[in-house]
Amino acid sequence: MTHVFTIAIDGPAGAGKGTLARRLADHYRLNLLDTGLTYRAVAYALIQHALPLDNVSAAETAARQVDLARLDRTVLSAHAVGEAASKVAVIPTVRRILVEKQREFAKAPPGAVLDGRDIGTVVCPDADIKLYVTASAQVRARRRLAEIESIGGTASFAEILADIERRDERDTGRADSPLKPAADAHLLDTSEMAIEAAFLAAMAIIDDALAKRNKA
Ligand code: C5P
């Protein structure tokens, strides 16, 4: 049987894991799944139908209808959708349905990079490489503000920071699959590190693991 290679990347919102996941998927020629988009798609469907985010049966139906090949980042990346996603993400049955789809995706050759909150702990506990990418809330808020300003927008730093802290609390505090590093995850703190340096550090970890495996 050919081995399918899996890289699991977890961490809080805004730590740079999305960019890192994309760079690694390109470099190692692996499939890529931003699992946050799956939770966002469920939230978006509820918002579209003006349904409350704690309507469990509607959320389950929306989760079943999520098609990984049709996740529209442009629509789903709105800030409000991210907030709403963290609310539907506390529903255990929604998680079960989405995790099933994510695991199917990871199984397809030649393998995949998946990023999210519970990839190394729940979705792919046997991943070849687990990275936990983090940065201080202050740094993440500063980056988010710079991003907004770079496209001509304005926002308040204090509000962004409060928002990030609220989302962190929801993601780390929930009972089902809370955000936390897997015991065997490599920690990458990008607070003082540009994305290029984080990419090089991740590559060094992965190449080392690949070399060990080829020797075994
Ligand atoms: O990463 P992103 O900001 O797109 O994720 C939106 C929300 O979806 C997160 O705040 C989190 O609550 C939820 N999520 C999750 N598990 C994942 C990915 C995202 O609970 N694997």
PDB file of C-alpha atoms and ligand atoms in Angstrom:
ATOM      1  CA  MET A   1       0.000   0.000   0.000  1.00  0.00           C
ATOM      2  CA  THR A   2       1.361   3.437  -0.850  1.00  0.00           C
ATOM      3  CA  HIS A   3       1.764   5.682   2.139  1.00  0.00           C
ATOM      4  CA  VAL A   4      -0.316   8.820   2.193  1.00  0.00           C
ATOM      5  CA  PHE A   5       1.591  11.716   3.756  1.00  0.00           C
ATOM      6  CA  THR A   6      -0.270  13.959   6.183  1.00  0.00           C
ATOM      7  CA  ILE A   7       0.764  17.280   7.669  1.00  0.00           C
ATOM      8  CA  ALA A   8      -1.505  18.573  10.446  1.00  0.00           C
ATOM      9  CA  ILE A   9      -1.352  22.265  11.310  1.00  0.00           C
ATOM     10  CA  ASP A  10      -3.261  23.685  14.263  1.00  0.00           C
ATOM     11  CA  GLY A  11      -3.318  26.990  16.054  1.00  0.00           C
ATOM     12  CA  PRO A  12      -5.433  30.014  16.931  1.00  0.00           C
ATOM     13  CA  ALA A  13      -6.931  32.449  14.401  1.00  0.00           C
ATOM     14  CA  GLY A  14      -4.409  34.753  12.791  1.00  0.00           C
ATOM     15  CA  ALA A  15      -1.213  32.902  13.742  1.00  0.00           C
ATOM     16  CA  GLY A  16      -0.240  32.442  10.087  1.00  0.00           C
ATOM     17  CA  LYS A  17      -1.157  28.776   9.741  1.00  0.00           C
ATOM     18  CA  GLY A  18      -3.171  29.311   6.541  1.00  0.00           C
ATOM     19  CA  THR A  19      -0.250  30.865   4.672  1.00  0.00           C
ATOM     20  CA  LEU A  20       2.100  28.261   6.048  1.00  0.00           C
ATOM     21  CA  ALA A  21      -0.237  25.430   5.020  1.00  0.00           C
ATOM     22  CA  ARG A  22      -0.419  26.806   1.470  1.00  0.00           C
ATOM     23  CA  ARG A  23       3.351  27.144   1.179  1.00  0.00           C
ATOM     24  CA  LEU A  24       3.920  23.616   2.473  1.00  0.00           C
ATOM     25  CA  ALA A  25       1.256  22.075   0.228  1.00  0.00           C
ATOM     26  CA  ASP A  26       2.892  23.777  -2.794  1.00  0.00           C
ATOM     27  CA  HIS A  27       6.382  22.738  -1.796  1.00  0.00           C
ATOM     28  CA  TYR A  28       5.608  19.090  -1.032  1.00  0.00           C
ATOM     29  CA  ARG A  29       2.934  18.828  -3.743  1.00  0.00           C
ATOM     30  CA  LEU A  30       0.183  17.762  -1.379  1.00  0.00           C
ATOM     31  CA  ASN A  31      -3.532  18.466  -1.376  1.00  0.00           C
ATOM     32  CA  LEU A  32      -4.631  21.333   0.854  1.00  0.00           C
ATOM     33  CA  LEU A  33      -7.660  21.729   3.088  1.00  0.00           C
ATOM     34  CA  ASP A  34      -8.402  24.745   5.250  1.00  0.00           C
ATOM     35  CA  THR A  35     -10.839  23.043   7.625  1.00  0.00           C
ATOM     36  CA  GLY A  36     -11.961  26.411   9.012  1.00  0.00           C
ATOM     37  CA  LEU A  37     -13.801  26.894   5.720  1.00  0.00           C
ATOM     38  CA  THR A  38     -15.965  23.839   6.448  1.00  0.00           C
ATOM     39  CA  TYR A  39     -17.201  25.356   9.736  1.00  0.00           C
ATOM     40  CA  ARG A  40     -17.583  28.699   7.972  1.00  0.00           C
ATOM     41  CA  ALA A  41     -19.713  27.059   5.250  1.00  0.00           C
ATOM     42  CA  VAL A  42     -22.128  25.718   7.878  1.00  0.00           C
ATOM     43  CA  ALA A  43     -22.366  29.118   9.574  1.00  0.00           C
ATOM     44  CA  TYR A  44     -22.847  30.840   6.224  1.00  0.00           C
ATOM     45  CA  ALA A  45     -25.719  28.522   5.264  1.00  0.00           C
ATOM     46  CA  LEU A  46     -27.514  29.299   8.536  1.00  0.00           C
ATOM     47  CA  ILE A  47     -26.957  33.037   8.123  1.00  0.00           C
ATOM     48  CA  GLN A  48     -28.292  32.868   4.559  1.00  0.00           C
ATOM     49  CA  HIS A  49     -31.486  31.235   5.799  1.00  0.00           C
ATOM     50  CA  ALA A  50     -31.739  33.637   8.752  1.00  0.00           C
ATOM     51  CA  LEU A  51     -31.563  30.696  11.163  1.00  0.00           C
ATOM     52  CA  PRO A  52     -30.094  30.951  14.663  1.00  0.00           C
ATOM     53  CA  LEU A  53     -26.567  29.556  15.011  1.00  0.00           C
ATOM     54  CA  ASP A  54     -27.654  27.182  17.772  1.00  0.00           C
ATOM     55  CA  ASN A  55     -30.296  25.457  15.630  1.00  0.00           C
ATOM     56  CA  VAL A  56     -28.738  22.010  15.868  1.00  0.00           C
ATOM     57  CA  SER A  57     -30.780  20.156  13.253  1.00  0.00           C
ATOM     58  CA  ALA A  58     -30.383  22.941  10.645  1.00  0.00           C
ATOM     59  CA  ALA A  59     -26.648  23.053  11.381  1.00  0.00           C
ATOM     60  CA  GLU A  60     -26.420  19.271  10.941  1.00  0.00           C
ATOM     61  CA  THR A  61     -28.209  19.469   7.596  1.00  0.00           C
ATOM     62  CA  ALA A  62     -25.895  22.276   6.468  1.00  0.00           C
ATOM     63  CA  ALA A  63     -22.875  20.239   7.599  1.00  0.00           C
ATOM     64  CA  ARG A  64     -24.033  17.226   5.563  1.00  0.00           C
ATOM     65  CA  GLN A  65     -24.367  19.466   2.520  1.00  0.00           C
ATOM     66  CA  VAL A  66     -20.832  20.847   2.762  1.00  0.00           C
ATOM     67  CA  ASP A  67     -18.969  19.991  -0.421  1.00  0.00           C
ATOM     68  CA  LEU A  68     -15.217  20.260   0.057  1.00  0.00           C
ATOM     69  CA  ALA A  69     -14.728  20.896  -3.657  1.00  0.00           C
ATOM     70  CA  ARG A  70     -16.984  23.938  -3.529  1.00  0.00           C
ATOM     71  CA  LEU A  71     -15.771  26.003  -0.609  1.00  0.00           C
ATOM     72  CA  ASP A  72     -15.800  29.623  -1.746  1.00  0.00           C
ATOM     73  CA  ARG A  73     -13.093  31.435   0.192  1.00  0.00           C
ATOM     74  CA  THR A  74     -14.173  34.864  -1.053  1.00  0.00           C
ATOM     75  CA  VAL A  75     -17.638  34.539   0.425  1.00  0.00           C
ATOM     76  CA  LEU A  76     -16.592  32.609   3.522  1.00  0.00           C
ATOM     77  CA  SER A  77     -13.663  34.773   4.596  1.00  0.00           C
ATOM     78  CA  ALA A  78     -15.894  37.589   5.946  1.00  0.00           C
ATOM     79  CA  HIS A  79     -15.125  38.375   9.554  1.00  0.00           C
ATOM     80  CA  ALA A  80     -18.715  37.844  10.711  1.00  0.00           C
ATOM     81  CA  VAL A  81     -18.720  34.369   9.155  1.00  0.00           C
ATOM     82  CA  GLY A  82     -15.607  33.454  11.189  1.00  0.00           C
ATOM     83  CA  GLU A  83     -17.299  34.589  14.395  1.00  0.00           C
ATOM     84  CA  ALA A  84     -20.422  32.601  13.508  1.00  0.00           C
ATOM     85  CA  ALA A  85     -18.299  29.569  12.595  1.00  0.00           C
ATOM     86  CA  SER A  86     -16.823  29.439  16.084  1.00  0.00           C
ATOM     87  CA  LYS A  87     -20.386  29.224  17.430  1.00  0.00           C
ATOM     88  CA  VAL A  88     -21.537  26.324  15.238  1.00  0.00           C
ATOM     89  CA  ALA A  89     -18.183  24.633  15.899  1.00  0.00           C
ATOM     90  CA  VAL A  90     -19.262  23.845  19.472  1.00  0.00           C
ATOM     91  CA  ILE A  91     -22.014  21.485  18.235  1.00  0.00           C
ATOM     92  CA  PRO A  92     -20.620  17.925  18.564  1.00  0.00           C
ATOM     93  CA  THR A  93     -22.734  16.383  15.772  1.00  0.00           C
ATOM     94  CA  VAL A  94     -21.672  19.116  13.341  1.00  0.00           C
ATOM     95  CA  ARG A  95     -18.057  18.384  14.211  1.00  0.00           C
ATOM     96  CA  ARG A  96     -18.567  14.652  13.672  1.00  0.00           C
ATOM     97  CA  ILE A  97     -20.054  15.177  10.210  1.00  0.00           C
ATOM     98  CA  LEU A  98     -17.321  17.595   9.125  1.00  0.00           C
ATOM     99  CA  VAL A  99     -14.484  15.554  10.626  1.00  0.00           C
ATOM    100  CA  GLU A 100     -15.641  12.546   8.611  1.00  0.00           C
ATOM    101  CA  LYS A 101     -15.357  14.574   5.380  1.00  0.00           C
ATOM    102  CA  GLN A 102     -11.976  15.967   6.417  1.00  0.00           C
ATOM    103  CA  ARG A 103     -10.628  12.459   7.082  1.00  0.00           C
ATOM    104  CA  GLU A 104     -11.805  11.280   3.655  1.00  0.00           C
ATOM    105  CA  PHE A 105      -9.969  14.223   2.103  1.00  0.00           C
ATOM    106  CA  ALA A 106      -6.769  13.415   3.999  1.00  0.00           C
ATOM    107  CA  LYS A 107      -6.831   9.818   2.756  1.00  0.00           C
ATOM    108  CA  ALA A 108      -6.535  10.666  -0.956  1.00  0.00           C
ATOM    109  CA  PRO A 109      -3.035  10.139  -2.405  1.00  0.00           C
ATOM    110  CA  PRO A 110      -0.463  11.625  -2.304  1.00  0.00           C
ATOM    111  CA  GLY A 111      -1.676  13.061   1.002  1.00  0.00           C
ATOM    112  CA  ALA A 112      -2.556  16.472   2.348  1.00  0.00           C
ATOM    113  CA  VAL A 113      -1.847  19.451   4.500  1.00  0.00           C
ATOM    114  CA  LEU A 114      -4.843  20.199   6.714  1.00  0.00           C
ATOM    115  CA  ASP A 115      -5.069  23.245   8.928  1.00  0.00           C
ATOM    116  CA  GLY A 116      -7.519  23.967  11.713  1.00  0.00           C
ATOM    117  CA  ARG A 117      -7.877  23.606  15.468  1.00  0.00           C
ATOM    118  CA  ASP A 118      -8.163  19.844  16.062  1.00  0.00           C
ATOM    119  CA  ILE A 119      -6.268  18.265  13.165  1.00  0.00           C
ATOM    120  CA  GLY A 120      -3.401  16.764  15.177  1.00  0.00           C
ATOM    121  CA  THR A 121      -5.612  15.841  18.123  1.00  0.00           C
ATOM    122  CA  VAL A 122      -8.821  14.539  16.502  1.00  0.00           C
ATOM    123  CA  VAL A 123      -8.995  14.580  12.695  1.00  0.00           C
ATOM    124  CA  CYS A 124      -5.595  13.045  11.898  1.00  0.00           C
ATOM    125  CA  PRO A 125      -4.071  11.811  15.160  1.00  0.00           C
ATOM    126  CA  ASP A 126      -1.660   9.648  13.122  1.00  0.00           C
ATOM    127  CA  ALA A 127      -0.422  12.518  10.932  1.00  0.00           C
ATOM    128  CA  ASP A 128       3.229  12.199   9.890  1.00  0.00           C
ATOM    129  CA  ILE A 129       3.935  15.757  10.993  1.00  0.00           C
ATOM    130  CA  LYS A 130       2.063  17.899  13.487  1.00  0.00           C
ATOM    131  CA  LEU A 131       2.731  21.597  13.772  1.00  0.00           C
ATOM    132  CA  TYR A 132       1.169  23.931  16.308  1.00  0.00           C
ATOM    133  CA  VAL A 133       1.500  27.478  15.044  1.00  0.00           C
ATOM    134  CA  THR A 134       0.886  30.252  17.490  1.00  0.00           C
ATOM    135  CA  ALA A 135       1.631  33.924  18.169  1.00  0.00           C
ATOM    136  CA  SER A 136       0.669  36.295  20.948  1.00  0.00           C
ATOM    137  CA  ALA A 137      -2.805  37.836  20.702  1.00  0.00           C
ATOM    138  CA  GLN A 138      -1.198  41.299  20.454  1.00  0.00           C
ATOM    139  CA  VAL A 139       0.899  40.271  17.452  1.00  0.00           C
ATOM    140  CA  ARG A 140      -2.056  38.578  15.753  1.00  0.00           C
ATOM    141  CA  ALA A 141      -4.195  41.694  16.263  1.00  0.00           C
ATOM    142  CA  ARG A 142      -1.431  43.915  14.858  1.00  0.00           C
ATOM    143  CA  ARG A 143      -1.164  41.686  11.771  1.00  0.00           C
ATOM    144  CA  ARG A 144      -4.890  41.691  11.253  1.00  0.00           C
ATOM    145  CA  LEU A 145      -4.995  45.493  11.483  1.00  0.00           C
ATOM    146  CA  ALA A 146      -2.146  45.795   8.952  1.00  0.00           C
ATOM    147  CA  GLU A 147      -4.028  43.453   6.623  1.00  0.00           C
ATOM    148  CA  ILE A 148      -7.204  45.555   6.853  1.00  0.00           C
ATOM    149  CA  GLU A 149      -5.248  48.780   6.338  1.00  0.00           C
ATOM    150  CA  SER A 150      -3.370  47.341   3.358  1.00  0.00           C
ATOM    151  CA  ILE A 151      -6.650  47.059   1.480  1.00  0.00           C
ATOM    152  CA  GLY A 152      -7.694  50.594   2.403  1.00  0.00           C
ATOM    153  CA  GLY A 153      -9.872  49.696   5.402  1.00  0.00           C
ATOM    154  CA  THR A 154      -9.849  51.075   8.936  1.00  0.00           C
ATOM    155  CA  ALA A 155     -10.418  49.323  12.248  1.00  0.00           C
ATOM    156  CA  SER A 156      -9.686  49.769  15.923  1.00  0.00           C
ATOM    157  CA  PHE A 157      -6.773  47.816  17.365  1.00  0.00           C
ATOM    158  CA  ALA A 158      -8.570  47.417  20.703  1.00  0.00           C
ATOM    159  CA  GLU A 159     -11.650  45.956  19.020  1.00  0.00           C
ATOM    160  CA  ILE A 160      -9.622  43.516  16.925  1.00  0.00           C
ATOM    161  CA  LEU A 161      -7.700  42.404  19.987  1.00  0.00           C
ATOM    162  CA  ALA A 162     -10.900  41.895  21.994  1.00  0.00           C
ATOM    163  CA  ASP A 163     -12.321  39.919  19.097  1.00  0.00           C
ATOM    164  CA  ILE A 164      -9.277  37.659  18.867  1.00  0.00           C
ATOM    165  CA  GLU A 165      -9.328  37.051  22.598  1.00  0.00           C
ATOM    166  CA  ARG A 166     -13.017  36.169  22.514  1.00  0.00           C
ATOM    167  CA  ARG A 167     -12.506  33.712  19.650  1.00  0.00           C
ATOM    168  CA  ASP A 168      -9.487  32.129  21.418  1.00  0.00           C
ATOM    169  CA  GLU A 169     -11.569  31.658  24.517  1.00  0.00           C
ATOM    170  CA  ARG A 170     -14.386  30.004  22.593  1.00  0.00           C
ATOM    171  CA  ASP A 171     -11.971  27.723  20.703  1.00  0.00           C
ATOM    172  CA  THR A 172      -9.879  26.670  23.699  1.00  0.00           C
ATOM    173  CA  GLY A 173     -12.763  26.498  26.158  1.00  0.00           C
ATOM    174  CA  ARG A 174     -15.253  24.301  24.309  1.00  0.00           C
ATOM    175  CA  ALA A 175     -15.905  20.799  25.588  1.00  0.00           C
ATOM    176  CA  ASP A 176     -15.641  19.005  22.228  1.00  0.00           C
ATOM    177  CA  SER A 177     -12.249  19.068  20.483  1.00  0.00           C
ATOM    178  CA  PRO A 178     -10.873  22.246  22.080  1.00  0.00           C
ATOM    179  CA  LEU A 179      -7.918  24.004  20.488  1.00  0.00           C
ATOM    180  CA  LYS A 180      -4.725  22.615  22.025  1.00  0.00           C
ATOM    181  CA  PRO A 181      -1.396  21.288  20.779  1.00  0.00           C
ATOM    182  CA  ALA A 182      -1.187  17.519  20.302  1.00  0.00           C
ATOM    183  CA  ALA A 183       1.336  15.946  22.676  1.00  0.00           C
ATOM    184  CA  ASP A 184       3.629  15.192  19.727  1.00  0.00           C
ATOM    185  CA  ALA A 185       3.229  18.529  17.915  1.00  0.00           C
ATOM    186  CA  HIS A 186       6.183  20.768  17.021  1.00  0.00           C
ATOM    187  CA  LEU A 187       5.524  24.250  18.359  1.00  0.00           C
ATOM    188  CA  LEU A 188       6.160  27.218  16.081  1.00  0.00           C
ATOM    189  CA  ASP A 189       5.736  30.592  17.738  1.00  0.00           C
ATOM    190  CA  THR A 190       5.529  33.179  14.968  1.00  0.00           C
ATOM    191  CA  SER A 191       5.323  36.219  17.295  1.00  0.00           C
ATOM    192  CA  GLU A 192       8.870  37.241  16.425  1.00  0.00           C
ATOM    193  CA  MET A 193       9.103  35.380  13.149  1.00  0.00           C
ATOM    194  CA  ALA A 194       8.218  36.400   9.593  1.00  0.00           C
ATOM    195  CA  ILE A 195       6.207  33.878   7.585  1.00  0.00           C
ATOM    196  CA  GLU A 196       9.272  33.006   5.488  1.00  0.00           C
ATOM    197  CA  ALA A 197      11.206  32.046   8.631  1.00  0.00           C
ATOM    198  CA  ALA A 198       8.247  29.972   9.846  1.00  0.00           C
ATOM    199  CA  PHE A 199       8.143  28.211   6.483  1.00  0.00           C
ATOM    200  CA  LEU A 200      11.867  27.417   6.661  1.00  0.00           C
ATOM    201  CA  ALA A 201      11.521  26.146  10.237  1.00  0.00           C
ATOM    202  CA  ALA A 202       8.581  23.920   9.247  1.00  0.00           C
ATOM    203  CA  MET A 203      10.487  22.619   6.233  1.00  0.00           C
ATOM    204  CA  ALA A 204      13.461  21.698   8.418  1.00  0.00           C
ATOM    205  CA  ILE A 205      11.142  19.698  10.727  1.00  0.00           C
ATOM    206  CA  ILE A 206       9.472  17.919   7.816  1.00  0.00           C
ATOM    207  CA  ASP A 207      12.676  17.168   5.897  1.00  0.00           C
ATOM    208  CA  ASP A 208      14.184  15.733   9.048  1.00  0.00           C
ATOM    209  CA  ALA A 209      11.183  13.450   9.563  1.00  0.00           C
ATOM    210  CA  LEU A 210      11.276  12.377   5.903  1.00  0.00           C
ATOM    211  CA  ALA A 211      15.008  11.593   6.100  1.00  0.00           C
ATOM    212  CA  LYS A 212      14.480   9.471   9.238  1.00  0.00           C
ATOM    213  CA  ARG A 213      11.652   7.626   7.560  1.00  0.00           C
ATOM    214  CA  ASN A 214      13.674   6.902   4.438  1.00  0.00           C
ATOM    215  CA  LYS A 215      16.443   5.467   6.624  1.00  0.00           C
ATOM    216  CA  ALA A 216      14.087   3.221   8.583  1.00  0.00           C
TER     217      ALA A 216
HETATM  218  O1  C5P B   1      -9.643  29.060  10.949  1.00  0.00           O
HETATM  219  P1  C5P B   1     -10.907  29.849  10.807  1.00  0.00           P
HETATM  220  O2  C5P B   1     -10.835  31.204  11.419  1.00  0.00           O
HETATM  221  O3  C5P B   1     -11.410  29.886   9.406  1.00  0.00           O
HETATM  222  O4  C5P B   1     -11.992  29.010  11.637  1.00  0.00           O
HETATM  223  C1  C5P B   1     -13.252  29.545  11.958  1.00  0.00           C
HETATM  224  C2  C5P B   1     -13.753  28.851  13.224  1.00  0.00           C
HETATM  225  O5  C5P B   1     -14.061  27.497  12.921  1.00  0.00           O
HETATM  226  C3  C5P B   1     -12.738  28.793  14.365  1.00  0.00           C
HETATM  227  O6  C5P B   1     -12.771  29.925  15.200  1.00  0.00           O
HETATM  228  C4  C5P B   1     -13.146  27.534  15.099  1.00  0.00           C
HETATM  229  O7  C5P B   1     -14.144  27.796  16.055  1.00  0.00           O
HETATM  230  C5  C5P B   1     -13.756  26.654  14.027  1.00  0.00           C
HETATM  231  N1  C5P B   1     -12.848  25.573  13.616  1.00  0.00           N
HETATM  232  C6  C5P B   1     -12.842  24.428  14.388  1.00  0.00           C
HETATM  233  N2  C5P B   1     -12.092  23.355  14.018  1.00  0.00           N
HETATM  234  C7  C5P B   1     -11.321  23.416  12.931  1.00  0.00           C
HETATM  235  C8  C5P B   1     -11.280  24.587  12.139  1.00  0.00           C
HETATM  236  C9  C5P B   1     -12.058  25.662  12.521  1.00  0.00           C
HETATM  237  O8  C5P B   1     -13.535  24.358  15.400  1.00  0.00           O
HETATM  238  N3  C5P B   1     -10.602  22.333  12.582  1.00  0.00           N
END
